[in-house]
mmCIF file of N, CA and C in Angstrom:
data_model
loop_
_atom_site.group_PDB
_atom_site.id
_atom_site.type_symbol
_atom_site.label_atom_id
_atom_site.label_comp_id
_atom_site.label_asym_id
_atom_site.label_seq_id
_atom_site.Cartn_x
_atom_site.Cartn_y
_atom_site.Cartn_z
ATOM 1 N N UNK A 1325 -78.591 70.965 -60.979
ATOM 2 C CA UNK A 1325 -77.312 71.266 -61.596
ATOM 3 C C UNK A 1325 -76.184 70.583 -60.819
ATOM 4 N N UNK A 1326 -74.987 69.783 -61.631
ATOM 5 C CA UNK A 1326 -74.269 69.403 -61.080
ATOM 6 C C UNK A 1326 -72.977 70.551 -60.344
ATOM 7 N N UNK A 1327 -71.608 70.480 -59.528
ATOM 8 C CA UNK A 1327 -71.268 71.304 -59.139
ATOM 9 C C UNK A 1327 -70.066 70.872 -59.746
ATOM 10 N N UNK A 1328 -68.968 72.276 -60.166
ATOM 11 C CA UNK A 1328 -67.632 71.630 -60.609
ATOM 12 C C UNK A 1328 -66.513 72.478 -59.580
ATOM 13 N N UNK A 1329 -65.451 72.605 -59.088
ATOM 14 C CA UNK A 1329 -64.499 73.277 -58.679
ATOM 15 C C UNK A 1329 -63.750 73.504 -60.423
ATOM 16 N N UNK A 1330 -63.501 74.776 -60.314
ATOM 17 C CA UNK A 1330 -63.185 75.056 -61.085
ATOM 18 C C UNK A 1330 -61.426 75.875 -60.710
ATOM 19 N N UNK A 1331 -60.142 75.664 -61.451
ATOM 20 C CA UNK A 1331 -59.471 76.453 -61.274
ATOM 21 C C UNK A 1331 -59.089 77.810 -62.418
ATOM 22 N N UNK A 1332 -58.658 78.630 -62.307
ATOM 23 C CA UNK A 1332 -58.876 79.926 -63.736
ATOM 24 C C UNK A 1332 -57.369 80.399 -63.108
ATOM 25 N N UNK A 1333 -56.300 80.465 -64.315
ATOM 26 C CA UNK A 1333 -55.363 81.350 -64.642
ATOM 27 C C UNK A 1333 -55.463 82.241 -65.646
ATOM 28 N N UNK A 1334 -55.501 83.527 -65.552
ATOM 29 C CA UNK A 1334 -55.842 84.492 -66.480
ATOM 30 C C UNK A 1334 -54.066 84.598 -67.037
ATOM 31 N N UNK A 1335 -54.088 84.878 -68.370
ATOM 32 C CA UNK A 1335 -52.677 85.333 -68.622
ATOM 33 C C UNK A 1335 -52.861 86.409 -69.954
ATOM 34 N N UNK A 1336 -52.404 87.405 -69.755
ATOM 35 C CA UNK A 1336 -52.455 88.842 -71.137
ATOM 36 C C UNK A 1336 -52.054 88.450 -71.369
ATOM 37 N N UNK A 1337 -52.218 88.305 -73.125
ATOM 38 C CA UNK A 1337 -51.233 88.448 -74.217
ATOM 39 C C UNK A 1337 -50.459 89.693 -73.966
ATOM 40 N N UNK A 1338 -49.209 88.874 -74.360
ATOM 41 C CA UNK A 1338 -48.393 90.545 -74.858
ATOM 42 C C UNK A 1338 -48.779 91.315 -76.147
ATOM 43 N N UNK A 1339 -48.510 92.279 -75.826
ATOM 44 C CA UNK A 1339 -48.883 93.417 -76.701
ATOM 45 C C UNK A 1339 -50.976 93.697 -76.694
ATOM 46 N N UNK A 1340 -50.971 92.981 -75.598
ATOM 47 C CA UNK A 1340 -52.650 93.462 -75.586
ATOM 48 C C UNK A 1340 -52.508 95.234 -74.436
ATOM 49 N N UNK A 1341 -53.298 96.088 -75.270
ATOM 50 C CA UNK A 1341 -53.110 97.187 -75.124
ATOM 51 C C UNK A 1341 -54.356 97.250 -73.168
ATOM 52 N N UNK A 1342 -54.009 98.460 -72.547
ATOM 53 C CA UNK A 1342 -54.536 98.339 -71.362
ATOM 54 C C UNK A 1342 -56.026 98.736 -71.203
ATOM 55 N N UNK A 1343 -56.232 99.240 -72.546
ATOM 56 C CA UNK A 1343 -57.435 99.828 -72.526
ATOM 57 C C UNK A 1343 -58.746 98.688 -72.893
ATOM 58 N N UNK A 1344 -57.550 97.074 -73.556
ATOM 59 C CA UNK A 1344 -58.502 95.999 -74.094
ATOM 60 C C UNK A 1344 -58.647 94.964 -72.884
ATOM 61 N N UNK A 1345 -57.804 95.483 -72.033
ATOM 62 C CA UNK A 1345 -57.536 94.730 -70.634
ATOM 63 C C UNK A 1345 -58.925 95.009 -70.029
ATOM 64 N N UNK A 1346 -59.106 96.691 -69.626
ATOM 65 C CA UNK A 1346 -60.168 97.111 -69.025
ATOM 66 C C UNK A 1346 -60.895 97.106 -69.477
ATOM 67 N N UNK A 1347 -61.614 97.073 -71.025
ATOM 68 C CA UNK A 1347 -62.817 96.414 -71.501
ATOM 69 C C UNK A 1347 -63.105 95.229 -70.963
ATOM 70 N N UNK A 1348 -62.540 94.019 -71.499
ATOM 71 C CA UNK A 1348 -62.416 92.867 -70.853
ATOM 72 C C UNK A 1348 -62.865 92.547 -69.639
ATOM 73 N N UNK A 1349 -62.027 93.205 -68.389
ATOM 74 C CA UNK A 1349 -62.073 93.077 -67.342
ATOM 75 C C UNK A 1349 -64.036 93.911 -66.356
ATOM 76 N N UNK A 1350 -64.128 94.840 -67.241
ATOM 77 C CA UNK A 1350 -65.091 95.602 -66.830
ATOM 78 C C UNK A 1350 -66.251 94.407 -67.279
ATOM 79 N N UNK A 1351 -66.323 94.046 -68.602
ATOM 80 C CA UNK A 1351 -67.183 92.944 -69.207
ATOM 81 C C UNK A 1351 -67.163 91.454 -68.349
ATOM 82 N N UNK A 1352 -66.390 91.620 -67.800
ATOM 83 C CA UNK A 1352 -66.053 90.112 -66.783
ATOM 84 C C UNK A 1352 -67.046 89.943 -65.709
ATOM 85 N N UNK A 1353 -66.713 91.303 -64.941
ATOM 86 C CA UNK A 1353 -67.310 91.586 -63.948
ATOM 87 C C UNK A 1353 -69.374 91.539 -64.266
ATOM 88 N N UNK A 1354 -69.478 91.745 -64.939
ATOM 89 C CA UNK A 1354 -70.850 91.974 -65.286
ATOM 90 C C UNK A 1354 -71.483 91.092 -65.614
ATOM 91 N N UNK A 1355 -70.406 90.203 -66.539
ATOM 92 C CA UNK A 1355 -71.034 88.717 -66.877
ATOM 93 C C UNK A 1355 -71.270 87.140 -65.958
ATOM 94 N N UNK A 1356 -70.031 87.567 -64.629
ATOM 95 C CA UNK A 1356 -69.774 87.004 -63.833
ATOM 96 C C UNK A 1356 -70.992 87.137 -62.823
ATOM 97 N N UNK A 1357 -71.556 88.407 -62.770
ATOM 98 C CA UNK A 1357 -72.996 88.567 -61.880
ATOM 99 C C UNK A 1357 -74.206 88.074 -62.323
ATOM 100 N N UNK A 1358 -74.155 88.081 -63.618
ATOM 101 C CA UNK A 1358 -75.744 87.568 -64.597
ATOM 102 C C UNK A 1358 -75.018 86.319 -64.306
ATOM 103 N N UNK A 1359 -74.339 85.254 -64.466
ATOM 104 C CA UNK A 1359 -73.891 83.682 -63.784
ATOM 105 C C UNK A 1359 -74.128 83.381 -62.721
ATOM 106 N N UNK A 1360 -73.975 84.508 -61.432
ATOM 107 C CA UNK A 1360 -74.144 83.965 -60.161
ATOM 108 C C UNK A 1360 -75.430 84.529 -60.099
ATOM 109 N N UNK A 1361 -76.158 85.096 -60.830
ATOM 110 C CA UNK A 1361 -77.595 85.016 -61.101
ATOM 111 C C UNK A 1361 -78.679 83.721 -60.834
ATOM 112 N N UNK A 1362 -77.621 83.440 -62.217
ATOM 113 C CA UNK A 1362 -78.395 82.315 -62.872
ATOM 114 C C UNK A 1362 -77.990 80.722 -61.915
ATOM 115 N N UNK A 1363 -77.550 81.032 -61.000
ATOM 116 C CA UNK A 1363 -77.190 79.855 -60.098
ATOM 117 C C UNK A 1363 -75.838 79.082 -60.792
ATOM 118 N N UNK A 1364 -75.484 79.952 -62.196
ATOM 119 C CA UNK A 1364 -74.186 79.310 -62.323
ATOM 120 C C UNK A 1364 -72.945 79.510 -61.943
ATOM 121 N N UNK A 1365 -72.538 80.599 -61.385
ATOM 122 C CA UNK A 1365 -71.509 80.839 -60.280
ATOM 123 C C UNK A 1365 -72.175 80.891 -58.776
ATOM 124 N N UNK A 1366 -71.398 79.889 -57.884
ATOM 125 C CA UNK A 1366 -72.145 80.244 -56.781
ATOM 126 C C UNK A 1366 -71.122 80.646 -55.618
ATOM 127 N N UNK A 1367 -69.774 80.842 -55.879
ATOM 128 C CA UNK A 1367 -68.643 81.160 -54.433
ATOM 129 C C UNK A 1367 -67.211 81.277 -55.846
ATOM 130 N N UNK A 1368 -66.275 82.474 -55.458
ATOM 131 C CA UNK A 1368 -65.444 82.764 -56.128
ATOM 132 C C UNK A 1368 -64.266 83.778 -55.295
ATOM 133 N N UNK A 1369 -62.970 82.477 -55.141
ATOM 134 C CA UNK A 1369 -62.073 82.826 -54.149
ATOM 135 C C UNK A 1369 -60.758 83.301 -54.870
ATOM 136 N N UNK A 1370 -59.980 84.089 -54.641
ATOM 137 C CA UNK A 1370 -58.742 84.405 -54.933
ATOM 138 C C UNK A 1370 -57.776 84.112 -53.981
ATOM 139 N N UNK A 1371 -56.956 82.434 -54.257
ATOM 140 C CA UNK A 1371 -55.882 82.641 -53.482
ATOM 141 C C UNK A 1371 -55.036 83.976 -52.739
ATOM 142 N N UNK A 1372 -54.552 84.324 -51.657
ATOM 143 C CA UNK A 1372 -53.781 85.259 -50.806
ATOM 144 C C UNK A 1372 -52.335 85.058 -51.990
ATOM 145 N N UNK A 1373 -52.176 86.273 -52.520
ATOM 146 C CA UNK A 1373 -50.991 86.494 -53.147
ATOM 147 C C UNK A 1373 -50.916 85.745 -54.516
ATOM 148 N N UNK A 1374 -51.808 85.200 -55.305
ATOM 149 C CA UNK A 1374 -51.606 84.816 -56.322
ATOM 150 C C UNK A 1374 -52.756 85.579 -57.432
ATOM 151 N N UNK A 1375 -52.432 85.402 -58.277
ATOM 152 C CA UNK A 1375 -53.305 85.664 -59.795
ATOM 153 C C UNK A 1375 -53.945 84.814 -60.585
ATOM 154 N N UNK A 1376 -54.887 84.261 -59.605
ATOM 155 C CA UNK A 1376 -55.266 82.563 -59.905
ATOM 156 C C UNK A 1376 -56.972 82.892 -59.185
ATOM 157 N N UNK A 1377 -57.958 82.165 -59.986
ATOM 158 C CA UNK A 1377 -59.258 82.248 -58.734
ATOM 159 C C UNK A 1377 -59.472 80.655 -58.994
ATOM 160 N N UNK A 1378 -60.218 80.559 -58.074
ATOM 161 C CA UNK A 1378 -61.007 79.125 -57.268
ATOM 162 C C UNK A 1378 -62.748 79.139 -57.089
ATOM 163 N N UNK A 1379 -63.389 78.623 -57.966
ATOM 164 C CA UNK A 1379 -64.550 78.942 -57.770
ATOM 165 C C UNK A 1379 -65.768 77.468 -57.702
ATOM 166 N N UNK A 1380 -66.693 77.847 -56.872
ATOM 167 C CA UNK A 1380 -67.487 76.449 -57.422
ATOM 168 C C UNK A 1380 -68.568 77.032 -58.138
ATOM 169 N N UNK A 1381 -68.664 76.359 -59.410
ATOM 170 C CA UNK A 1381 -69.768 76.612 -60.475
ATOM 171 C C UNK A 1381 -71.080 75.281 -61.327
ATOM 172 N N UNK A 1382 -72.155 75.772 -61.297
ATOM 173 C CA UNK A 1382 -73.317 74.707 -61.654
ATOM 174 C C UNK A 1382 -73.412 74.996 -62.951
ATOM 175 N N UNK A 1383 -73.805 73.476 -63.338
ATOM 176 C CA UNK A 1383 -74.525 73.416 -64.650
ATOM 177 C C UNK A 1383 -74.859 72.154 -64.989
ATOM 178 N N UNK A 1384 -75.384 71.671 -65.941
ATOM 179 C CA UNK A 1384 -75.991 70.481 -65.963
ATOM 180 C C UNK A 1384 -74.962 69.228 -66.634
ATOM 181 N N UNK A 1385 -73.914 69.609 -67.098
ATOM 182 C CA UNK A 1385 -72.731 68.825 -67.201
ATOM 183 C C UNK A 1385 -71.126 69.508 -67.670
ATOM 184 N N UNK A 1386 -70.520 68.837 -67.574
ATOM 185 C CA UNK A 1386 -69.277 69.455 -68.240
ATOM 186 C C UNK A 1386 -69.347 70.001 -69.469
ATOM 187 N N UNK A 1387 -69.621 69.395 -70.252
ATOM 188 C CA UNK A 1387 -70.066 70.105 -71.790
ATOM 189 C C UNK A 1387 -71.194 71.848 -71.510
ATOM 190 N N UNK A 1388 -72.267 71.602 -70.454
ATOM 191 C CA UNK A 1388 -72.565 73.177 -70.495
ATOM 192 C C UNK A 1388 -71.856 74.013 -69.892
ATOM 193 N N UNK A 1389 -71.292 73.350 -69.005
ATOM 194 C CA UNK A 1389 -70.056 74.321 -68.066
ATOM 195 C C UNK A 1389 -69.571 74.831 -69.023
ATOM 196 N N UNK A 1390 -68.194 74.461 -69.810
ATOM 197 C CA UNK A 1390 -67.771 74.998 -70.605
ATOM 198 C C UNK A 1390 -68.179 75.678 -72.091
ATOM 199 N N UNK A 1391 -69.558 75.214 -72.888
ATOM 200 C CA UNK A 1391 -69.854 75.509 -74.199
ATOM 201 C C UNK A 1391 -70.584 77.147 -73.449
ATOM 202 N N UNK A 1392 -71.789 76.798 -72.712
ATOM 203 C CA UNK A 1392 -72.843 77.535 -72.042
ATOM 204 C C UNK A 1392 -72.176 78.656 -70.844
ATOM 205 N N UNK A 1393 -71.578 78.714 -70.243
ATOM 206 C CA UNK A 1393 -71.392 79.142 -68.880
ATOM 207 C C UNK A 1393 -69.552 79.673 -69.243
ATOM 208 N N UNK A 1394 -68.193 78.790 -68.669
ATOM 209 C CA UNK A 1394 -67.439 79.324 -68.767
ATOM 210 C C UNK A 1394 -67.180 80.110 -70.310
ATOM 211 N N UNK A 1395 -67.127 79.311 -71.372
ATOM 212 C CA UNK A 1395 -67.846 79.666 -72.286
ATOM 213 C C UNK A 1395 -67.664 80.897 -72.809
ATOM 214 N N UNK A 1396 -68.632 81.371 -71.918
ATOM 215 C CA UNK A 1396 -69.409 83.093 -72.345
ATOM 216 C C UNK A 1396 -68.599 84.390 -71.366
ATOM 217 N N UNK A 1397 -67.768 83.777 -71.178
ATOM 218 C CA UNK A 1397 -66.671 84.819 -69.719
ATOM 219 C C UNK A 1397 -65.868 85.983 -71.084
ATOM 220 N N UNK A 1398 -65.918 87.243 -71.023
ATOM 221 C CA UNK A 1398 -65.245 87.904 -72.089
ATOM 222 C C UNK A 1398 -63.612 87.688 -71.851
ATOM 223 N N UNK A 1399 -63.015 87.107 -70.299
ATOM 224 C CA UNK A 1399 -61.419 86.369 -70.481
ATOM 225 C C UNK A 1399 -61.160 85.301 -70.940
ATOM 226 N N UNK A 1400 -62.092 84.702 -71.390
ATOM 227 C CA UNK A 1400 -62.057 83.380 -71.296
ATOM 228 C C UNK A 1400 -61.008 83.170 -72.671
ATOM 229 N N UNK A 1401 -60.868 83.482 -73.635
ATOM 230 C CA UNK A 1401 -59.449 83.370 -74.430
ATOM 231 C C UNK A 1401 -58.505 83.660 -73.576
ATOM 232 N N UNK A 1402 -58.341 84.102 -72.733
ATOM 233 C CA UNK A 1402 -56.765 84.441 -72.103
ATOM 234 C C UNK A 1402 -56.693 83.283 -70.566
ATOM 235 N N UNK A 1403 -57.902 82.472 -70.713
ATOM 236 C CA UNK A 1403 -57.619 81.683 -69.070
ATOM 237 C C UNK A 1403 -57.596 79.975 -69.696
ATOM 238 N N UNK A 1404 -56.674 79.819 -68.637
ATOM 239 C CA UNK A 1404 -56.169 78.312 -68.369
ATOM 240 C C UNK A 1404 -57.293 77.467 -67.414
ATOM 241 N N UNK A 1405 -57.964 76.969 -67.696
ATOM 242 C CA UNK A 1405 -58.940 76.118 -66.733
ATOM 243 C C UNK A 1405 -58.390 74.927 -66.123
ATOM 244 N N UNK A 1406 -59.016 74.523 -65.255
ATOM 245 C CA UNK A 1406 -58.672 73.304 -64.520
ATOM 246 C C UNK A 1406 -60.366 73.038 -63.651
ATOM 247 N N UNK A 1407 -60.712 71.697 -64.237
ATOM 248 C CA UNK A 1407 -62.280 71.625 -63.822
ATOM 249 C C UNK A 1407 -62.436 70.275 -63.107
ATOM 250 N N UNK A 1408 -62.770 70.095 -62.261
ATOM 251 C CA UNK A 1408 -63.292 68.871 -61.261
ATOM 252 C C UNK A 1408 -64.501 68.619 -61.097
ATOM 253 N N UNK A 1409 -64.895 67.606 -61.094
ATOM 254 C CA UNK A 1409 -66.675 67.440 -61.243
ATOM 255 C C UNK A 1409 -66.419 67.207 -59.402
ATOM 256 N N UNK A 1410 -67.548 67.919 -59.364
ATOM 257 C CA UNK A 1410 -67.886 67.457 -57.897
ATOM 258 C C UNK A 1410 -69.113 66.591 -57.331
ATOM 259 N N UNK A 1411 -68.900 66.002 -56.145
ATOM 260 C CA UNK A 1411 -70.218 65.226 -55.595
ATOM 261 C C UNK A 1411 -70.195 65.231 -54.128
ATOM 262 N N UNK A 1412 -71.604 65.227 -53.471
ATOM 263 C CA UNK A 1412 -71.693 65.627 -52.208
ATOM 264 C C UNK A 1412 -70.729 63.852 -51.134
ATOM 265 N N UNK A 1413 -69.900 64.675 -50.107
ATOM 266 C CA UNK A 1413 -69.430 63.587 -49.469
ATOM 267 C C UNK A 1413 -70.581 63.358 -48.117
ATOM 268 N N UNK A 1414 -70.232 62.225 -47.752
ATOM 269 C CA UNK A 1414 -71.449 61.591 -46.942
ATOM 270 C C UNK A 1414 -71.270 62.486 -45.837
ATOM 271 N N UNK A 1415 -70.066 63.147 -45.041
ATOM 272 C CA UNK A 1415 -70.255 63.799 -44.059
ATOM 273 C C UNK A 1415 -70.136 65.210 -44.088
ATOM 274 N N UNK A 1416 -70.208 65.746 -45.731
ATOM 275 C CA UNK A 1416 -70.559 66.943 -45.715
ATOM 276 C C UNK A 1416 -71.006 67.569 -44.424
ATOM 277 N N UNK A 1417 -71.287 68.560 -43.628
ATOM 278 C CA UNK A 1417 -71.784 69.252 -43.049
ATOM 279 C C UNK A 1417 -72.992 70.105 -43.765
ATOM 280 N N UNK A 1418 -72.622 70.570 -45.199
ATOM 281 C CA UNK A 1418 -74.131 71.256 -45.874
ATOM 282 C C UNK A 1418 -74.654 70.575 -46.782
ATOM 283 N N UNK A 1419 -74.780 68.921 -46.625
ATOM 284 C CA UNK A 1419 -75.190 68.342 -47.722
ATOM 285 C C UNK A 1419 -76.694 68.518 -47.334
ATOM 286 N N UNK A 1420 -77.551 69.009 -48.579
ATOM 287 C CA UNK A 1420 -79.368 69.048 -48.622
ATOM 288 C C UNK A 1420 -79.731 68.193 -48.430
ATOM 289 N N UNK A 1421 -79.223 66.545 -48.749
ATOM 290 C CA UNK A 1421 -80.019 65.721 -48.668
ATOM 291 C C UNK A 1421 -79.666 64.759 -47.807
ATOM 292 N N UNK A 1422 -78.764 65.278 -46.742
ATOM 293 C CA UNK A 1422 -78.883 64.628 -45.414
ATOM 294 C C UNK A 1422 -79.862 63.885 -44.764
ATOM 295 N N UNK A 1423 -80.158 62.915 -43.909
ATOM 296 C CA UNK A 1423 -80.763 62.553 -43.439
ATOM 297 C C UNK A 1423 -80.899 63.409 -42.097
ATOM 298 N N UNK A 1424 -81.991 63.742 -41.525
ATOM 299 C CA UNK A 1424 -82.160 64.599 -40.409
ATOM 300 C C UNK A 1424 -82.532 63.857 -39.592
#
């Protein structure tokens, strides 16, 4: 699986009631664990003081990232993405296929 940095701004609609918030949000959480299951979420950061997350996520290209994977997030109508394909740099420190 390739790796993407992913950025996520969540934003409520107005007039979304709090009780469709906490559905939502409860459904997030659950779906977000069956992903980092499945090796498709693998690290998920929340900037200090913002309402924004930072995550790195696998899949076998941009098209499953988003159709397959982000996709299937129950916020995912209410978030702003920002997606970067990633690739290992030569002096990574945890690159697997280092030479030893």
């Amino acid at each position: 699986m390739r790796e993407f940095l992913v950025e996520i701004t969540t934003t409520v609609p107005e007039g979304t009631s709090q009780d469709e918030v906490d559905r939502r949000r409860a459904a997030e959480a659950v779906r977000a664990g069956e992903l980092a299951g499945t090796g498709n979420l693998a690290r998920l950061w929340r900037p200090v003081g913002e309402l924004r997350s930072i995550g790195i996520w696998r899949a076998a290209d941009e098209d499953e990232l988003h159709e397959k994977v982000l996709g299937t997030l129950p916020l995912r109508p209410w978030m702003t993405l920002t997606v970067t394909a990633l690739e290992s740099h030569p002096n990574d420190p945890g690159r697997s296929d280092a030479a030893r």
